[in-house]
Coordinates of C-alpha atoms in Angstrom, one line a residue:
X1 CA -0.2 0.2 0.0
X2 CA 1.4 3.5 -1.5
X3 CA -0.3 5.0 1.7
X4 CA 1.8 2.5 4.2
X5 CA 5.2 4.0 4.3
X6 CA 6.9 2.5 7.3
X7 CA 5.6 0.5 10.7
X8 CA 7.2 3.3 12.9
X9 CA 3.8 5.5 11.6
X10 CA 1.7 2.6 11.4
X11 CA 2.5 2.1 15.3
X12 CA 1.4 6.0 15.7
X13 CA -1.7 5.4 13.8
X14 CA -0.8 8.9 11.0
X15 CA -1.1 6.4 7.9
X16 CA -4.5 4.9 8.8
X17 CA -6.4 8.1 9.8
X18 CA -9.7 5.6 9.3
X19 CA -8.8 3.2 11.6
X20 CA -10.1 3.3 14.7
X21 CA -7.5 2.7 17.5
X22 CA -4.6 4.3 19.0
X23 CA -1.4 2.1 19.6
X24 CA 0.3 2.5 23.0
X25 CA 3.1 1.1 24.5
X26 CA 5.0 -2.1 24.0
X27 CA 4.5 -5.0 26.6
X28 CA 8.9 -5.3 26.8
X29 CA 8.0 -8.9 28.8
X30 CA 6.0 -10.2 25.8
X31 CA 8.6 -10.1 23.4
X32 CA 10.2 -13.0 21.9
X33 CA 7.7 -15.3 23.2
X34 CA 6.0 -15.2 19.9
X35 CA 5.6 -14.2 16.4
X36 CA 3.8 -11.2 17.7
X37 CA 4.6 -7.7 19.5
X38 CA 1.9 -6.8 21.9
X39 CA 0.7 -3.3 22.7
X40 CA -2.0 -1.3 24.6
X41 CA -3.7 0.9 22.9
X42 CA -7.2 2.6 23.4
X43 CA -10.3 3.2 21.0
X44 CA -10.3 7.3 19.8
X45 CA -14.3 6.8 20.1
X46 CA -14.6 7.0 23.9
X47 CA -10.7 5.9 25.0
X48 CA -12.0 2.3 26.1
X49 CA -8.5 0.1 26.7
X50 CA -7.7 -2.6 24.3
X51 CA -4.7 -4.7 23.1
X52 CA -2.9 -4.5 19.6
X53 CA -0.7 -7.5 18.3
X54 CA 1.3 -6.5 15.6
X55 CA 3.5 -8.6 13.0
X56 CA 5.6 -6.9 10.6
X57 CA 5.6 -9.0 7.8
X58 CA 9.0 -7.4 6.2
X59 CA 10.9 -8.7 9.2
X60 CA 9.4 -12.2 9.4
X61 CA 8.9 -13.1 5.8
X62 CA 9.5 -16.5 6.5
X63 CA 6.6 -16.7 9.2
X64 CA 4.3 -14.6 7.6
X65 CA 1.6 -17.4 6.6
X66 CA 1.4 -18.2 10.7
X67 CA -0.2 -14.6 10.9
X68 CA -2.0 -15.0 8.5
X69 CA -3.5 -18.0 9.8
X70 CA -4.0 -16.5 13.2
X71 CA -5.4 -13.2 11.8
X72 CA -7.8 -15.2 10.0
X73 CA -8.9 -17.4 12.9
X74 CA -9.4 -14.5 15.1
X75 CA -11.7 -13.4 12.3
X76 CA -13.6 -16.5 12.1
X77 CA -13.9 -18.8 15.2
X78 CA -15.5 -16.9 18.4
X79 CA -15.7 -18.8 21.9
X80 CA -16.1 -17.2 25.2
X81 CA -13.0 -18.9 26.3
X82 CA -10.6 -17.7 23.3
X83 CA -9.3 -14.1 23.3
X84 CA -12.0 -11.7 21.5
X85 CA -10.9 -10.0 18.1
X86 CA -12.2 -6.7 17.3
X87 CA -10.7 -5.4 14.5
X88 CA -7.8 -6.0 12.4
X89 CA -5.6 -4.5 9.3
X90 CA -3.6 -6.8 7.0
X91 CA -1.6 -5.2 4.3
X92 CA 1.3 -5.7 2.5
X93 CA 3.7 -4.9 5.5
X94 CA 2.5 -5.2 8.1
X95 CA -0.5 -7.5 10.1
X96 CA -2.4 -5.7 12.5
X97 CA -4.9 -7.4 15.2
X98 CA -7.0 -5.2 17.9
X99 CA -8.5 -7.7 20.9
X100 CA -10.2 -6.9 24.1
X101 CA -7.5 -5.1 26.7
X102 CA -5.5 -8.2 28.2
X103 CA -2.1 -9.3 29.5
X104 CA 0.2 -12.0 29.2
X105 CA -0.6 -15.2 31.5
X106 CA 3.0 -15.0 32.9
X107 CA 2.7 -11.8 34.5
X108 CA -0.4 -13.4 36.9
X109 CA 1.7 -16.1 37.2
X110 CA 4.5 -14.6 38.3
X111 CA 2.6 -12.4 41.5
X112 CA -0.4 -14.3 41.9
X113 CA -0.7 -18.1 43.8
X114 CA -4.4 -18.4 44.2
X115 CA -4.5 -21.5 43.1
X116 CA -8.3 -21.8 42.9
X117 CA -7.3 -19.1 39.9
X118 CA -5.0 -21.2 38.7
X119 CA -7.4 -23.9 38.5
X120 CA -10.5 -21.6 37.1
X121 CA -7.7 -20.7 34.3
X122 CA -7.0 -24.5 33.1
X123 CA -10.5 -25.1 33.3
X124 CA -11.1 -22.2 30.1
X125 CA -8.2 -23.3 28.4
X126 CA -9.7 -26.8 28.7
X127 CA -12.6 -25.8 27.9
X128 CA -11.5 -23.5 24.9
X129 CA -10.0 -26.6 23.6
X130 CA -12.5 -29.3 23.9
X131 CA -14.7 -26.9 21.6
X132 CA -11.7 -27.0 18.9
X133 CA -11.4 -30.3 18.9
X134 CA -15.1 -31.7 19.9
X135 CA -17.3 -29.0 18.1
X136 CA -14.9 -27.8 15.0
X137 CA -12.4 -30.7 14.2
X138 CA -9.7 -27.8 14.6
X139 CA -6.4 -28.4 16.2
X140 CA -4.9 -25.6 18.3
X141 CA -1.5 -26.5 18.0
X142 CA 0.3 -24.2 20.0
X143 CA -1.0 -24.1 23.7
X144 CA 1.7 -22.5 26.5
X145 CA 2.0 -20.0 28.6
X146 CA 2.9 -17.2 26.3
X147 CA -0.6 -18.0 24.2
X148 CA -2.3 -17.2 26.8
X149 CA -4.0 -14.0 28.7
X150 CA -5.5 -12.7 31.0
X151 CA -8.6 -10.1 31.1
X152 CA -9.6 -7.7 33.8
X153 CA -10.7 -10.0 35.8
X154 CA -8.1 -11.9 35.9
X155 CA -9.7 -15.0 33.8
X156 CA -7.8 -16.9 31.1
X157 CA -8.0 -16.7 27.3
X158 CA -6.6 -19.0 24.6
X159 CA -5.1 -17.2 21.8
X160 CA -1.9 -18.0 19.7
X161 CA -3.9 -19.2 16.8
X162 CA -0.8 -19.4 14.3
X163 CA -0.9 -23.2 14.0
X164 CA -4.9 -24.2 14.1
X165 CA -5.6 -26.0 11.6
X166 CA -9.3 -27.8 10.5
X167 CA -7.6 -31.2 9.8
X168 CA -10.4 -31.8 7.2
X169 CA -9.0 -29.4 5.0
X170 CA -5.9 -28.3 6.1
X171 CA -2.2 -29.5 7.4
X172 CA -0.2 -27.9 10.2
X173 CA 3.2 -27.7 8.1
X174 CA 4.1 -24.3 9.7
X175 CA 4.8 -25.8 13.5
X176 CA 8.4 -26.0 12.7
X177 CA 8.2 -21.9 12.6
X178 CA 6.8 -21.2 16.0
X179 CA 9.0 -20.2 18.6
X180 CA 10.9 -22.6 20.9
X181 CA 8.5 -25.1 18.2
X182 CA 10.9 -28.0 19.2
X183 CA 10.4 -27.6 22.9
X184 CA 6.8 -28.0 22.8
X185 CA 6.3 -30.5 20.0
X186 CA 5.1 -33.8 21.2
X187 CA 7.4 -36.9 20.7
X188 CA 5.5 -38.3 17.5
X189 CA 6.0 -35.2 16.1
X190 CA 9.7 -34.8 17.1
X191 CA 10.3 -38.5 15.4
X192 CA 8.6 -37.9 11.9
X193 CA 7.2 -34.1 11.4
X194 CA 4.0 -32.3 11.6
X195 CA 2.3 -34.3 8.9
X196 CA 2.1 -37.2 11.4
X197 CA -0.8 -35.9 12.9
X198 CA -3.2 -36.7 10.2
X199 CA -2.9 -40.1 11.3
X200 CA -3.8 -39.1 15.1
X201 CA -6.9 -38.6 17.5
X202 CA -7.4 -35.0 16.6
X203 CA -6.7 -34.0 20.3
X204 CA -3.1 -35.6 20.7
X205 CA -0.9 -32.6 20.3
X206 CA -3.5 -30.2 22.0
X207 CA -3.5 -32.8 25.3
X208 CA 0.7 -33.1 25.4
X209 CA 0.8 -28.9 25.1
X210 CA -2.3 -28.8 27.8
X211 CA 0.1 -31.1 30.1
X212 CA 3.0 -29.4 29.5
X213 CA 0.6 -25.8 30.5
X214 CA -0.2 -27.7 33.5
X215 CA 3.5 -28.4 34.4
X216 CA 4.7 -25.0 33.4
X217 CA 1.6 -23.1 35.8
X218 CA 2.3 -25.4 38.8
X219 CA 6.6 -26.0 38.3
X220 CA 7.9 -22.7 36.6
X221 CA 10.2 -22.7 33.6
X222 CA 9.6 -25.6 31.0
X223 CA 13.1 -26.5 28.7
X224 CA 12.5 -30.0 28.0
X225 CA 10.1 -33.1 28.1
X226 CA 12.2 -34.7 30.7
X227 CA 10.9 -32.8 33.7
X228 CA 7.6 -33.9 32.6
X229 CA 8.3 -36.8 34.6
X230 CA 8.2 -34.5 38.1
X231 CA 5.1 -34.4 39.3
X232 CA 5.7 -33.5 43.0
X233 CA 4.3 -30.3 42.4
X234 CA 1.3 -31.3 40.8
X235 CA -2.1 -31.3 42.9
X236 CA -2.9 -34.3 44.3
X237 CA -6.1 -35.2 42.5
X238 CA -4.2 -33.9 39.0
X239 CA -1.4 -36.7 38.6
X240 CA -3.2 -39.7 37.0
X241 CA -4.6 -37.1 34.4
X242 CA -1.8 -35.2 34.2
X243 CA 0.4 -38.3 33.2
X244 CA -2.1 -39.4 30.9
X245 CA -1.9 -36.0 29.4
X246 CA 1.8 -36.4 28.6
X247 CA 2.2 -40.1 27.6
X248 CA 4.2 -40.4 25.2
X249 CA 2.5 -43.1 23.4
X250 CA -0.6 -40.9 21.9
X251 CA -2.7 -43.3 21.6
X252 CA -2.6 -44.0 25.2
X253 CA -3.1 -40.1 25.7
X254 CA -5.9 -38.4 27.8
X255 CA -8.1 -36.1 25.9
X256 CA -8.8 -32.8 26.7
X257 CA -12.8 -33.4 26.6
X258 CA -12.4 -36.6 29.0
X259 CA -9.6 -34.1 31.1
X260 CA -12.6 -32.3 31.7
X261 CA -15.3 -34.5 32.3
X262 CA -12.9 -36.2 35.2
X263 CA -12.5 -32.9 36.8
X264 CA -15.9 -31.8 37.1
X265 CA -16.9 -35.6 38.7
X266 CA -16.9 -35.6 42.7
X267 CA -13.8 -35.0 44.3
X268 CA -12.3 -33.4 40.5
X269 CA -9.6 -30.7 40.8
X270 CA -12.7 -28.6 39.0
X271 CA -14.8 -29.2 42.1
X272 CA -13.6 -26.3 43.9
X273 CA -15.7 -22.9 44.8
X274 CA -14.6 -20.7 42.0
X275 CA -14.8 -22.8 39.3
X276 CA -18.2 -24.3 40.6
X277 CA -19.5 -20.2 41.3
X278 CA -17.9 -19.5 37.6
X279 CA -20.3 -22.1 36.0
X280 CA -23.1 -21.6 37.9
X281 CA -22.9 -18.0 37.0
X282 CA -22.2 -18.9 33.6
X283 CA -25.9 -21.2 33.4
X284 CA -28.3 -19.0 36.1
X285 CA -30.7 -18.6 33.4
X286 CA -31.2 -22.5 33.6
X287 CA -31.3 -23.2 36.9
X288 CA -34.4 -23.4 39.3
X289 CA -34.8 -20.8 42.4
X290 CA -34.4 -23.2 44.8
X291 CA -31.2 -24.0 43.0
X292 CA -30.1 -20.0 43.3
X293 CA -31.5 -19.4 47.0
X294 CA -28.7 -21.9 48.0
X295 CA -26.2 -20.5 45.4
X296 CA -26.4 -17.3 46.5
X297 CA -26.1 -17.9 50.0
X298 CA -23.2 -20.1 49.2
X299 CA -21.8 -17.3 47.5
X300 CA -22.1 -14.7 50.3
X301 CA -20.1 -17.1 52.4
X302 CA -17.0 -17.9 50.7
X303 CA -17.2 -14.8 48.6
X304 CA -13.7 -13.1 51.1
X305 CA -11.8 -15.9 49.9
X306 CA -12.0 -15.1 46.0
X307 CA -9.4 -13.1 44.1
X308 CA -10.5 -9.3 44.5
X309 CA -10.1 -8.7 40.5
X310 CA -12.7 -11.7 40.0
X311 CA -14.9 -10.8 42.2
X312 CA -15.1 -6.6 41.1
X313 CA -15.3 -7.6 37.1
X314 CA -16.7 -11.4 36.7
X315 CA -18.6 -12.2 39.8
X316 CA -20.7 -8.4 40.4
X317 CA -21.3 -7.9 37.0
X318 CA -23.3 -11.2 37.1
X319 CA -24.7 -10.6 40.0
X320 CA -26.1 -7.0 39.3
X321 CA -27.9 -8.7 35.8
X322 CA -29.7 -11.2 37.9
X323 CA -31.0 -8.0 40.7
X324 CA -31.8 -6.1 37.8
X325 CA -33.4 -8.5 35.4
X326 CA -35.1 -10.8 38.6
X327 CA -33.1 -14.0 38.0
X328 CA -31.2 -13.8 41.2
X329 CA -34.2 -12.6 44.1
X330 CA -33.5 -11.0 46.9
X331 CA -30.7 -13.8 48.0
X332 CA -28.6 -11.9 45.6
X333 CA -28.0 -8.3 47.0
X334 CA -25.7 -9.4 50.3
X335 CA -23.0 -10.7 47.8
X336 CA -24.0 -7.3 46.2
X337 CA -23.0 -5.5 48.6
X338 CA -19.9 -7.1 50.4
X339 CA -17.8 -6.6 47.0
X340 CA -19.2 -3.1 46.4
X341 CA -17.5 -2.4 49.9
X342 CA -14.1 -3.4 48.1
X343 CA -14.8 -0.5 44.7
X344 CA -13.7 3.2 45.0
X345 CA -16.0 6.3 45.1
X346 CA -16.5 5.6 41.1
X347 CA -17.1 2.2 40.6
X348 CA -19.5 2.1 43.6
X349 CA -21.5 5.0 42.2
X350 CA -21.1 3.6 38.3
X351 CA -22.0 -0.3 39.7
X352 CA -23.6 -0.4 42.9
X353 CA -25.7 2.6 43.2
X354 CA -27.3 2.6 39.8
X355 CA -28.7 -1.0 41.0
X356 CA -30.0 -0.4 44.0
X357 CA -31.7 3.1 42.5
X358 CA -33.5 0.7 39.8
X359 CA -34.6 -2.1 42.3
X360 CA -35.9 0.6 44.8
X361 CA -38.4 1.4 42.2
X362 CA -39.4 -2.4 42.0
X363 CA -42.8 -3.6 43.5
X364 CA -41.2 -6.7 44.8
X365 CA -41.6 -7.3 48.5
X366 CA -38.9 -9.7 48.9
X367 CA -36.1 -7.6 47.1
X368 CA -37.7 -4.5 49.0
X369 CA -36.9 -6.0 52.7
X370 CA -33.5 -7.3 51.4
X371 CA -33.1 -3.5 50.5
X372 CA -34.1 -2.3 54.0
X373 CA -32.5 -4.7 56.1
X374 CA -29.3 -4.1 54.2
X375 CA -29.7 -0.4 54.3
X376 CA -27.2 0.2 56.8
X377 CA -24.1 -1.3 55.0
X378 CA -24.6 1.2 52.0
X379 CA -26.2 4.2 53.4
X380 CA -23.1 5.9 53.9
X381 CA -22.4 5.6 50.2
X382 CA -25.6 7.1 49.3
X383 CA -25.7 10.9 48.8
X384 CA -28.3 13.1 49.8
X385 CA -29.5 13.7 46.5
X386 CA -29.3 10.3 45.3
X387 CA -32.0 9.8 48.6
X388 CA -34.2 12.5 48.2
X389 CA -34.8 12.6 44.5
X390 CA -34.5 8.9 43.8
X391 CA -35.2 6.5 46.5
X392 CA -37.1 7.7 49.2
X393 CA -39.8 8.5 47.5
X394 CA -40.1 4.9 46.7
X395 CA -38.9 3.7 50.3
X396 CA -42.2 5.7 51.8
X397 CA -44.5 3.8 50.2
X398 CA -43.5 0.6 52.7
X399 CA -45.7 3.2 55.6
X400 CA -48.6 2.5 54.0
X401 CA -48.1 -1.0 52.9
X402 CA -50.1 -4.0 54.1
X403 CA -47.2 -6.2 54.8
X404 CA -46.6 -6.0 57.9
X405 CA -43.2 -7.0 57.9
X406 CA -42.4 -4.1 55.5
X407 CA -43.8 -1.4 57.4
X408 CA -42.1 -2.2 60.3
X409 CA -39.0 -2.4 58.2
X410 CA -39.5 1.0 56.4
X411 CA -40.2 2.6 59.5
X412 CA -36.6 0.7 61.3
X413 CA -34.7 2.3 58.2
X414 CA -36.1 5.8 58.2
X415 CA -33.7 6.4 61.5
X416 CA -30.6 5.7 59.2
X417 CA -31.8 8.5 56.5
X418 CA -33.7 10.7 58.9
X419 CA -31.0 13.3 58.8
X420 CA -30.4 13.3 54.7
X421 CA -34.4 13.9 53.6
X422 CA -35.2 17.0 53.5
X423 CA -39.7 16.5 53.4
X424 CA -39.7 13.7 55.6
X425 CA -41.4 15.7 58.3
X426 CA -43.6 16.9 55.6
X427 CA -44.3 13.4 54.2
X428 CA -45.2 11.8 57.4
X429 CA -47.5 14.5 58.0
X430 CA -49.6 13.9 54.8
X431 CA -49.4 10.3 55.3
X432 CA -50.8 10.3 58.7

């Protein structure tokens, strides 16, 4: 393209004025781990954060087919556990992919040792691979820590689509071109090249790499297959399945779907609070009322043990959605208030107060009672203006409610806001 004179000018966004994103600083810790460079970025309209993957076609001519394949797969394959594609550009000199804002997984593993978060991450990557292998008949072929990223909530998302191939139509013959390909290659690939995968089960290479991922997550740096026999740091209830994932004989290797299925059984690795709570939230629309009631009670009891970011940016939005659209009932309010206490004032106003205002207007006695009973835990966050203009008029209807418990709770709650309400005396006199 004649309008594109240098890659550096593209990074500054000067030669593609119609492209709706700005490219910011390069993530230096990601350099050398992939054929891509990773940058922070922002959307020009609104300033929302994004991530930008850049590939220089002139500097990596021998790897351009890998980049083109990744770009194609980003655009055409979607799943909640795959890194979400937003936009992209491909020219003769560069390929440029914009995704939701993420950080390399290695950063999380370096600073956070939360085992529940690791298990939830492994579940999500396994879920993505199960979808690719079983539902799409696709090999990922490049599963490793450098292909996984974390979103704002700390959840893992799979990328690294350079080798992604449908064995019905394609052959992953470019496998030797990815960074550190020999280190991560399975025994059968090392012996007979990538073409051998055409004669194997669809999942054998991904299972092998998933096993290495487990090793890396719990042991740190992986350098050769000789290390895989060291299972001392692998969780006890994962060791049998892990050993089957890294079986040298591909015919004995465990599939990703079997690994997940085993992990979800009683006593399995995915039978822990964080995984089960996230799975429940993802499927809450099909749950029965009694199940939801028990779930929210349990959630409120264990939420203090979860990582703060996953509470704020994954669990909280799901709870607010359940509260606003009626799928959660009154039980959902206590965990919302508990998570809300970790937010700064701006976040609290945008997320919690907005939801509370909406809920006071809902003519549901169980929700109203829950709001009144929990008022003391969020009253200090409400401005006098919000109370007077948006809450009190709804709250005051409780004085004449036909349910005694609502009238009683309303009277008790008024004591908490009496100093904030301008017209309370006038209202009470008119009511009487």
